[in-house]
């Protein structure tokens, strides 16, 4: 069965600095999607970035980028030039191929210090 | 207007009561999902539906039931609420025609069972 693990319950970063959130997963599938979701205090789930497993190029969305290591089953999120608005809980998620269901990690709470 | 709406946004109920959480979407998506979020556990899937006549159990369906009244509406019921069902509940939708099956989340319902 697929599993997703986020080993950092909490992280903190200074405003304008860079932070990396870790995520590892386990799967026997060869083609799949991975996602990072942000959940601010408003509790809305916001998609930050997605990665298709068959693409070797790491996804990038403005200040957000991923380091996707397929062989290591690692999918980390890098936030550059951190802003106060980046403070939130971040969830890594794996999409099951057949059903489209998402398997979520436990979440990492990111604090941004001014 | 929000594409995925949930009612109510917050609810306090007593043990043994029946309660229904409702989800509506205007995105025209065929797939809908119900998740619950608990601290330290991330989001876990309760039920999912591929279309009106196709409903499936997720990993934690015990104590819950669902109804897909129309393509745009998917309701979650707790037949006899218990305190450990206190959680944040999310509805999500996805379009099976999209390769990534990206899921779009509602704003969540905070349920407290006393």
Short mmCIF file of C-alpha atoms in Angstrom, two decimals, chain A:
data_model
loop_
_atom_site.label_atom_id
_atom_site.label_comp_id
_atom_site.label_asym_id
_atom_site.label_seq_id
_atom_site.Cartn_x
_atom_site.Cartn_y
_atom_site.Cartn_z
CA UNK A 1 0.00 0.00 0.00
CA UNK A 2 1.12 3.50 -0.69
CA UNK A 3 2.24 5.61 2.24
CA UNK A 4 3.41 9.19 2.59
CA UNK A 5 5.65 10.37 5.42
CA UNK A 6 6.49 13.88 6.51
CA UNK A 7 9.06 13.57 9.26
CA UNK A 8 9.16 17.24 10.27
CA UNK A 9 6.10 18.17 12.36
CA UNK A 10 7.30 21.78 12.65
CA UNK A 11 9.75 24.01 10.83
CA UNK A 12 10.65 27.64 11.11
CA UNK A 13 12.34 30.06 8.74
CA UNK A 14 13.37 33.68 8.83
CA UNK A 15 11.54 35.96 6.47
CA UNK A 16 13.31 36.20 3.08
CA UNK A 17 15.27 33.01 3.73
CA UNK A 18 14.85 29.60 2.09
CA UNK A 19 13.35 26.53 3.70
CA UNK A 20 12.93 22.94 2.55
CA UNK A 21 10.14 20.64 3.70
CA UNK A 22 10.71 16.91 3.39
CA UNK A 23 8.41 14.18 2.14
CA UNK A 24 9.02 10.53 1.38
CA UNK A 25 6.59 8.03 -0.04
CA UNK A 26 6.34 4.37 -0.78
CA UNK A 27 4.77 2.91 -3.91
CA UNK A 28 5.15 0.11 -6.43
CA UNK A 29 3.62 2.18 -9.23
CA UNK A 30 5.83 3.63 -11.94
CA UNK A 31 3.60 6.50 -13.00
CA UNK A 32 1.88 8.76 -10.51
CA UNK A 33 1.40 12.33 -9.37
CA UNK A 34 2.64 14.05 -6.25
CA UNK A 35 1.30 17.24 -4.75
CA UNK A 36 2.05 19.79 -2.09
CA UNK A 37 -0.93 21.49 -0.46
CA UNK A 38 -0.86 24.51 1.82
CA UNK A 39 -3.35 24.97 4.64
CA UNK A 40 -3.26 28.46 6.17
CA UNK A 41 -5.16 29.31 9.36
CA UNK A 42 -8.26 29.84 7.24
CA UNK A 43 -8.06 26.00 6.87
CA UNK A 44 -8.62 26.14 3.12
CA UNK A 45 -6.58 23.53 1.25
CA UNK A 46 -4.60 25.26 -1.49
CA UNK A 47 -2.63 23.42 -4.15
CA UNK A 48 0.93 24.71 -4.21
CA UNK A 49 2.63 22.51 -6.78
CA UNK A 50 2.31 19.19 -8.60
CA UNK A 51 4.86 16.77 -10.02
CA UNK A 52 4.29 14.06 -12.60
CA UNK A 53 6.49 11.07 -11.90
CA UNK A 54 7.37 10.45 -15.53
CA UNK A 55 8.80 13.97 -15.85
CA UNK A 56 12.41 14.19 -14.78
CA UNK A 57 12.32 17.97 -14.59
CA UNK A 58 11.47 19.33 -11.17
CA UNK A 59 8.31 21.41 -11.02
CA UNK A 60 8.52 25.10 -10.21
CA UNK A 61 5.83 27.64 -9.36
CA UNK A 62 7.25 31.09 -8.65
CA UNK A 63 9.01 30.86 -5.26
CA UNK A 64 8.04 27.21 -4.80
CA UNK A 65 10.00 24.36 -6.30
CA UNK A 66 10.39 20.65 -5.66
CA UNK A 67 13.30 18.27 -5.54
CA UNK A 68 11.86 15.05 -6.92
CA UNK A 69 14.08 12.02 -6.49
CA UNK A 70 12.12 9.12 -7.98
CA UNK A 71 14.57 6.37 -7.12
CA UNK A 72 14.78 7.55 -3.53
CA UNK A 73 11.01 8.17 -3.41
CA UNK A 74 11.60 11.62 -2.08
CA UNK A 75 9.62 14.77 -2.87
CA UNK A 76 10.76 17.85 -0.97
CA UNK A 77 9.35 21.36 -1.25
CA UNK A 78 11.65 24.37 -1.34
CA UNK A 79 10.26 27.80 -0.53
CA UNK A 80 12.55 30.65 -1.53
CA UNK A 81 12.38 34.21 -0.24
CA UNK A 82 9.94 33.16 2.49
CA UNK A 83 7.13 35.54 3.25
CA UNK A 84 4.93 35.93 6.30
CA UNK A 85 2.02 34.68 4.22
CA UNK A 86 3.78 31.37 3.72
CA UNK A 87 3.13 30.47 7.35
CA UNK A 88 0.81 27.48 7.22
CA UNK A 89 0.60 23.73 7.46
CA UNK A 90 1.93 21.98 4.38
CA UNK A 91 0.80 18.54 3.26
CA UNK A 92 2.50 16.24 0.82
CA UNK A 93 0.11 13.96 -1.08
CA UNK A 94 0.36 11.01 -3.46
CA UNK A 95 -2.34 10.36 -6.03
CA UNK A 96 -3.39 6.75 -6.56
CA UNK A 97 -3.38 6.07 -10.28
CA UNK A 98 -6.59 4.10 -10.69
CA UNK A 99 -8.97 5.94 -8.39
CA UNK A 100 -7.49 9.40 -8.15
CA UNK A 101 -7.60 9.17 -4.37
CA UNK A 102 -5.03 11.16 -2.44
CA UNK A 103 -2.85 9.72 0.31
CA UNK A 104 -1.66 12.51 2.59
CA UNK A 105 1.33 12.87 4.84
CA UNK A 106 0.95 14.00 8.43
CA UNK A 107 1.71 17.63 7.65
CA UNK A 108 4.46 20.11 8.52
CA UNK A 109 3.66 23.37 10.27
CA UNK A 110 5.82 26.18 8.92
CA UNK A 111 6.45 29.27 11.01
CA UNK A 112 7.89 32.35 9.32
CA UNK A 113 9.70 34.75 11.62
CA UNK A 114 9.84 38.45 10.76
#
